[in-house]
Amino acid sequence: MAAPARSILRASRSARVAFAPGRFSSSQPTLKERLAQLIPAEIENVKAIRAEHGKKAFGPVVVDQLYGGMRGLPALIWEGSVLDAEEGIRFRGKTIPECQELLPRAPGGAEPLPEALFWLLLTGEIPTQEQVTGLSKDWAARSAIPEFVEEILDRCPPTLHPMSQFSLAVTALNHNSAFAKAYQDGVSKKEYWGPTFEDSMDLIAKLPNIAGRIYRNVFGDGKLPAIDPDKDYSHNLATLLGFGDNAGFVELLRLYITIHSDHEGGNVSAHTGKLVGSALSDPFLAFAASLNGLAGPLHGLANQEVLLWLRKMQSKIGENASDEAVKEYVWSTLKGGQVVPGYGHAVLRKTDPRYTAQREFALKHLPDDPLFKLVGQIYNIVPDILLEAGKAKNPWPNVDAHSGALLTHYGLTQMQFYTVLFGVSRAFGVAAQLIWDRALGAPLERPKSYSSSAIQKIFQGRT
Ligand SMILES: CC(=O)SCCNC(=O)CCNC(=O)[C@H](O)C(C)(C)COP(=O)(O)OP(=O)(O)OC[C@H]1O[C@@H](n2cnc3c(N)ncnc32)[C@H](O)[C@@H]1OP(=O)(O)O
Ligand SMILES: O=C([O-])CC(=O)C(=O)O
């Protein structure tokens, strides 16, 4: 679709929200106030851990890990979540089903509010309903994006991949970074976390307007409705995408943003954000770098790839293909030297609980959807084939094997946009860690690298 006309863009700009961020919960601490209470004790805790365990070995490092993408190498501190190969992710010690049970929901909703998950990632605590409502209002108040960022997006050709547009816009938000300004003004190291918190809140708050604008520019008429200060984050994002009246889609987004937010620190997007942030690049620059990693087909873009692969399969073998025909198609993918998208994982060795959570959502809301049925049929076929092929260490599905089928069900069929939604969610995990990194005085990241000849020399004469 062609880029929208200037007059339409002007109209959408006038629909800016006219209220300011600040305190929205009268009687209870805000997220920033609670963090300010927690940080001094955590600094002491880290000091104690380092004093007691700082010099202890953490297992051997073998040369294969240097060549093999550092699998299993303990190398990073990440506070928000830890991934177990068998069990999957825990956010601050809580599994996805526990989060679904414990985190506050929207009135009438069944899925957790991502606002609550962000609070949990940052503080390790379950917020009250009032605190979550305060966060929804704060993010709505911060949601407008600068006009020049709107213009950058409006000038992107619709053929530029939505993830590239997303990364451009997030980079440009650095124009108004509180951290970059504070640094130039000579802020003390001890105060870094405050402006990092403000930037992180602004970043998360502005993502729906960026994502909505990309979606409407590329796939619609470029017109964008306004954020509603009385609605939660997911509801507003759904509205900006044009699905605000669909209660099922809004619930799906709440679940989607919650489960895609964080996957410990070593995945490409999280680690990239942390690495770039360690140079004291502000949260906008750090998260734009995360997005560029998320845009790779072995990482976040796999959700797009899954849908493309499914559609290609359907065009080749028809819509209600037999198991035999599906098996043949999977084998042809492998024999063509390609990966089966949505399957395998660098850490997980069982079905991803994020896949399971989405499957349960589908069983509840769309049990008869044909694409959901195809995703289920593939689940019964692919793991055995990957096992038989004998290469993949994990034959089970990951989060990306399922998400596109759910979005398609509600009418969000443009798969090139799917990773943008993943990116909106991943900001929660990356931002939470950036805040803690600055609060705990995390140093510049700079691991040691070796050349192959250096490795040969080190081991010369040794067996
Ligand atoms: C949100 C996320 O990022 S989840 C992951 C999303 N990505 C995908 O779904 C893409 C498909 N999957 C893959 O490519 C891989 O499983 C990855 C990238 C996720 C993990 O990679 P690794 O940790 O290197 O996996 P593993 O150790 O099992 O790889 C061993 C071999 O099996 C292959 N393999 C792994 N998964 C698959 C798969 N789904 N299909 C075909 N081959 C696979 C690898 O390409 C590798 O082949 P090689 O020896 O010829 O290089
Ligand atoms: O953990 C990983 O390597 C990839 C992944 O699933 C994620 O980042 O969500």
mmCIF file with all atom_site columns, N, CA and C and ligand atoms in Angstrom, residues 83 260 262-264 266-269 299 345-348 352 354 398-399 422 426, ligand 2:
data_model
loop_
_atom_site.group_PDB
_atom_site.id
_atom_site.type_symbol
_atom_site.label_atom_id
_atom_site.label_alt_id
_atom_site.label_comp_id
_atom_site.label_asym_id
_atom_site.label_entity_id
_atom_site.label_seq_id
_atom_site.pdbx_PDB_ins_code
_atom_site.Cartn_x
_atom_site.Cartn_y
_atom_site.Cartn_z
_atom_site.occupancy
_atom_site.B_iso_or_equiv
_atom_site.pdbx_formal_charge
_atom_site.auth_seq_id
_atom_site.auth_comp_id
_atom_site.auth_asym_id
_atom_site.auth_atom_id
_atom_site.pdbx_PDB_model_num
ATOM   1  N N  . LEU A 1 83  ? 16.186 -19.437 32.799 1.00 0.00 ? 83  LEU A N  1
ATOM   2  C CA . LEU A 1 83  ? 15.632 -20.472 31.915 1.00 0.00 ? 83  LEU A CA 1
ATOM   3  C C  . LEU A 1 83  ? 16.183 -21.839 32.301 1.00 0.00 ? 83  LEU A C  1
ATOM   4  N N  . HIS A 1 260 ? 6.323  -13.229 25.957 1.00 0.00 ? 260 HIS A N  1
ATOM   5  C CA . HIS A 1 260 ? 7.486  -12.949 25.100 1.00 0.00 ? 260 HIS A CA 1
ATOM   6  C C  . HIS A 1 260 ? 8.479  -11.978 25.744 1.00 0.00 ? 260 HIS A C  1
ATOM   7  N N  . ASP A 1 262 ? 10.621 -11.826 28.362 1.00 0.00 ? 262 ASP A N  1
ATOM   8  C CA . ASP A 1 262 ? 11.965 -12.058 28.893 1.00 0.00 ? 262 ASP A CA 1
ATOM   9  C C  . ASP A 1 262 ? 12.296 -13.533 28.794 1.00 0.00 ? 262 ASP A C  1
ATOM   10 N N  . HIS A 1 263 ? 13.564 -13.840 28.476 1.00 0.00 ? 263 HIS A N  1
ATOM   11 C CA . HIS A 1 263 ? 13.975 -15.244 28.369 1.00 0.00 ? 263 HIS A CA 1
ATOM   12 C C  . HIS A 1 263 ? 15.418 -15.353 28.821 1.00 0.00 ? 263 HIS A C  1
ATOM   13 N N  . GLU A 1 264 ? 15.674 -14.980 30.014 1.00 0.00 ? 264 GLU A N  1
ATOM   14 C CA . GLU A 1 264 ? 16.976 -14.772 30.638 1.00 0.00 ? 264 GLU A CA 1
ATOM   15 C C  . GLU A 1 264 ? 17.877 -13.923 29.753 1.00 0.00 ? 264 GLU A C  1
ATOM   16 N N  . GLY A 1 266 ? 20.945 -14.519 27.922 1.00 0.00 ? 266 GLY A N  1
ATOM   17 C CA . GLY A 1 266 ? 21.869 -14.916 26.860 1.00 0.00 ? 266 GLY A CA 1
ATOM   18 C C  . GLY A 1 266 ? 21.289 -14.911 25.469 1.00 0.00 ? 266 GLY A C  1
ATOM   19 N N  . ASN A 1 267 ? 19.972 -14.805 25.333 1.00 0.00 ? 267 ASN A N  1
ATOM   20 C CA . ASN A 1 267 ? 19.398 -14.795 23.975 1.00 0.00 ? 267 ASN A CA 1
ATOM   21 C C  . ASN A 1 267 ? 19.877 -13.537 23.242 1.00 0.00 ? 267 ASN A C  1
ATOM   22 N N  . VAL A 1 268 ? 19.795 -13.580 21.924 1.00 0.00 ? 268 VAL A N  1
ATOM   23 C CA . VAL A 1 268 ? 20.446 -12.522 21.128 1.00 0.00 ? 268 VAL A CA 1
ATOM   24 C C  . VAL A 1 268 ? 19.908 -11.124 21.478 1.00 0.00 ? 268 VAL A C  1
ATOM   25 N N  . SER A 1 269 ? 18.592 -10.972 21.566 1.00 0.00 ? 269 SER A N  1
ATOM   26 C CA . SER A 1 269 ? 18.065 -9.618  21.788 1.00 0.00 ? 269 SER A CA 1
ATOM   27 C C  . SER A 1 269 ? 18.403 -9.103  23.183 1.00 0.00 ? 269 SER A C  1
ATOM   28 N N  . HIS A 1 299 ? 16.100 -16.086 15.400 1.00 0.00 ? 299 HIS A N  1
ATOM   29 C CA . HIS A 1 299 ? 15.601 -15.558 16.690 1.00 0.00 ? 299 HIS A CA 1
ATOM   30 C C  . HIS A 1 299 ? 14.145 -15.109 16.489 1.00 0.00 ? 299 HIS A C  1
ATOM   31 N N  . HIS A 1 345 ? 15.871 -25.238 19.921 1.00 0.00 ? 345 HIS A N  1
ATOM   32 C CA . HIS A 1 345 ? 16.199 -24.130 20.816 1.00 0.00 ? 345 HIS A CA 1
ATOM   33 C C  . HIS A 1 345 ? 17.629 -24.279 21.309 1.00 0.00 ? 345 HIS A C  1
ATOM   34 N N  . ALA A 1 346 ? 18.260 -23.133 21.556 1.00 0.00 ? 346 ALA A N  1
ATOM   35 C CA . ALA A 1 346 ? 19.648 -23.155 22.026 1.00 0.00 ? 346 ALA A CA 1
ATOM   36 C C  . ALA A 1 346 ? 19.777 -23.667 23.458 1.00 0.00 ? 346 ALA A C  1
ATOM   37 N N  . VAL A 1 347 ? 18.717 -23.540 24.257 1.00 0.00 ? 347 VAL A N  1
ATOM   38 C CA . VAL A 1 347 ? 18.777 -23.952 25.670 1.00 0.00 ? 347 VAL A CA 1
ATOM   39 C C  . VAL A 1 347 ? 17.711 -25.013 25.981 1.00 0.00 ? 347 VAL A C  1
ATOM   40 N N  . LEU A 1 348 ? 16.490 -24.763 25.566 1.00 0.00 ? 348 LEU A N  1
ATOM   41 C CA . LEU A 1 348 ? 15.378 -25.650 25.920 1.00 0.00 ? 348 LEU A CA 1
ATOM   42 C C  . LEU A 1 348 ? 15.570 -27.058 25.351 1.00 0.00 ? 348 LEU A C  1
ATOM   43 N N  . ASP A 1 352 ? 8.502  -25.759 24.662 1.00 0.00 ? 352 ASP A N  1
ATOM   44 C CA . ASP A 1 352 ? 8.547  -24.441 25.294 1.00 0.00 ? 352 ASP A CA 1
ATOM   45 C C  . ASP A 1 352 ? 7.215  -24.178 26.019 1.00 0.00 ? 352 ASP A C  1
ATOM   46 N N  . ARG A 1 354 ? 5.938  -21.539 26.660 1.00 0.00 ? 354 ARG A N  1
ATOM   47 C CA . ARG A 1 354 ? 5.242  -20.429 25.974 1.00 0.00 ? 354 ARG A CA 1
ATOM   48 C C  . ARG A 1 354 ? 4.419  -20.974 24.815 1.00 0.00 ? 354 ARG A C  1
ATOM   49 N N  . ASN A 1 398 ? 9.280  -24.228 19.787 1.00 0.00 ? 398 ASN A N  1
ATOM   50 C CA . ASN A 1 398 ? 9.505  -23.055 20.629 1.00 0.00 ? 398 ASN A CA 1
ATOM   51 C C  . ASN A 1 398 ? 8.331  -22.082 20.477 1.00 0.00 ? 398 ASN A C  1
ATOM   52 N N  . VAL A 1 399 ? 8.436  -20.953 21.126 1.00 0.00 ? 399 VAL A N  1
ATOM   53 C CA . VAL A 1 399 ? 7.333  -19.982 21.187 1.00 0.00 ? 399 VAL A CA 1
ATOM   54 C C  . VAL A 1 399 ? 6.837  -19.584 19.797 1.00 0.00 ? 399 VAL A C  1
ATOM   55 N N  . PHE A 1 422 ? 6.618  -9.046  18.941 1.00 0.00 ? 422 PHE A N  1
ATOM   56 C CA . PHE A 1 422 ? 7.613  -9.686  19.804 1.00 0.00 ? 422 PHE A CA 1
ATOM   57 C C  . PHE A 1 422 ? 8.517  -8.596  20.402 1.00 0.00 ? 422 PHE A C  1
ATOM   58 N N  . ARG A 1 426 ? 9.549  -7.709  24.145 1.00 0.00 ? 426 ARG A N  1
ATOM   59 C CA . ARG A 1 426 ? 10.925 -7.924  24.615 1.00 0.00 ? 426 ARG A CA 1
ATOM   60 C C  . ARG A 1 426 ? 11.508 -6.671  25.285 1.00 0.00 ? 426 ARG A C  1
HETATM 61 O O1 . LIG B 2 .   ? 16.314 -17.995 24.672 1.00 0.00 ? 2   LIG B O1 1
HETATM 62 C C1 . LIG B 2 .   ? 16.652 -17.900 23.485 1.00 0.00 ? 2   LIG B C1 1
HETATM 63 O O2 . LIG B 2 .   ? 17.821 -18.138 23.082 1.00 0.00 ? 2   LIG B O2 1
HETATM 64 C C2 . LIG B 2 .   ? 15.684 -17.548 22.435 1.00 0.00 ? 2   LIG B C2 1
HETATM 65 C C3 . LIG B 2 .   ? 14.301 -17.342 22.960 1.00 0.00 ? 2   LIG B C3 1
HETATM 66 O O3 . LIG B 2 .   ? 13.527 -18.254 23.081 1.00 0.00 ? 2   LIG B O3 1
HETATM 67 C C4 . LIG B 2 .   ? 13.932 -15.991 23.361 1.00 0.00 ? 2   LIG B C4 1
HETATM 68 O O4 . LIG B 2 .   ? 14.782 -15.090 23.377 1.00 0.00 ? 2   LIG B O4 1
HETATM 69 O O5 . LIG B 2 .   ? 12.748 -15.762 23.688 1.00 0.00 ? 2   LIG B O5 1
#
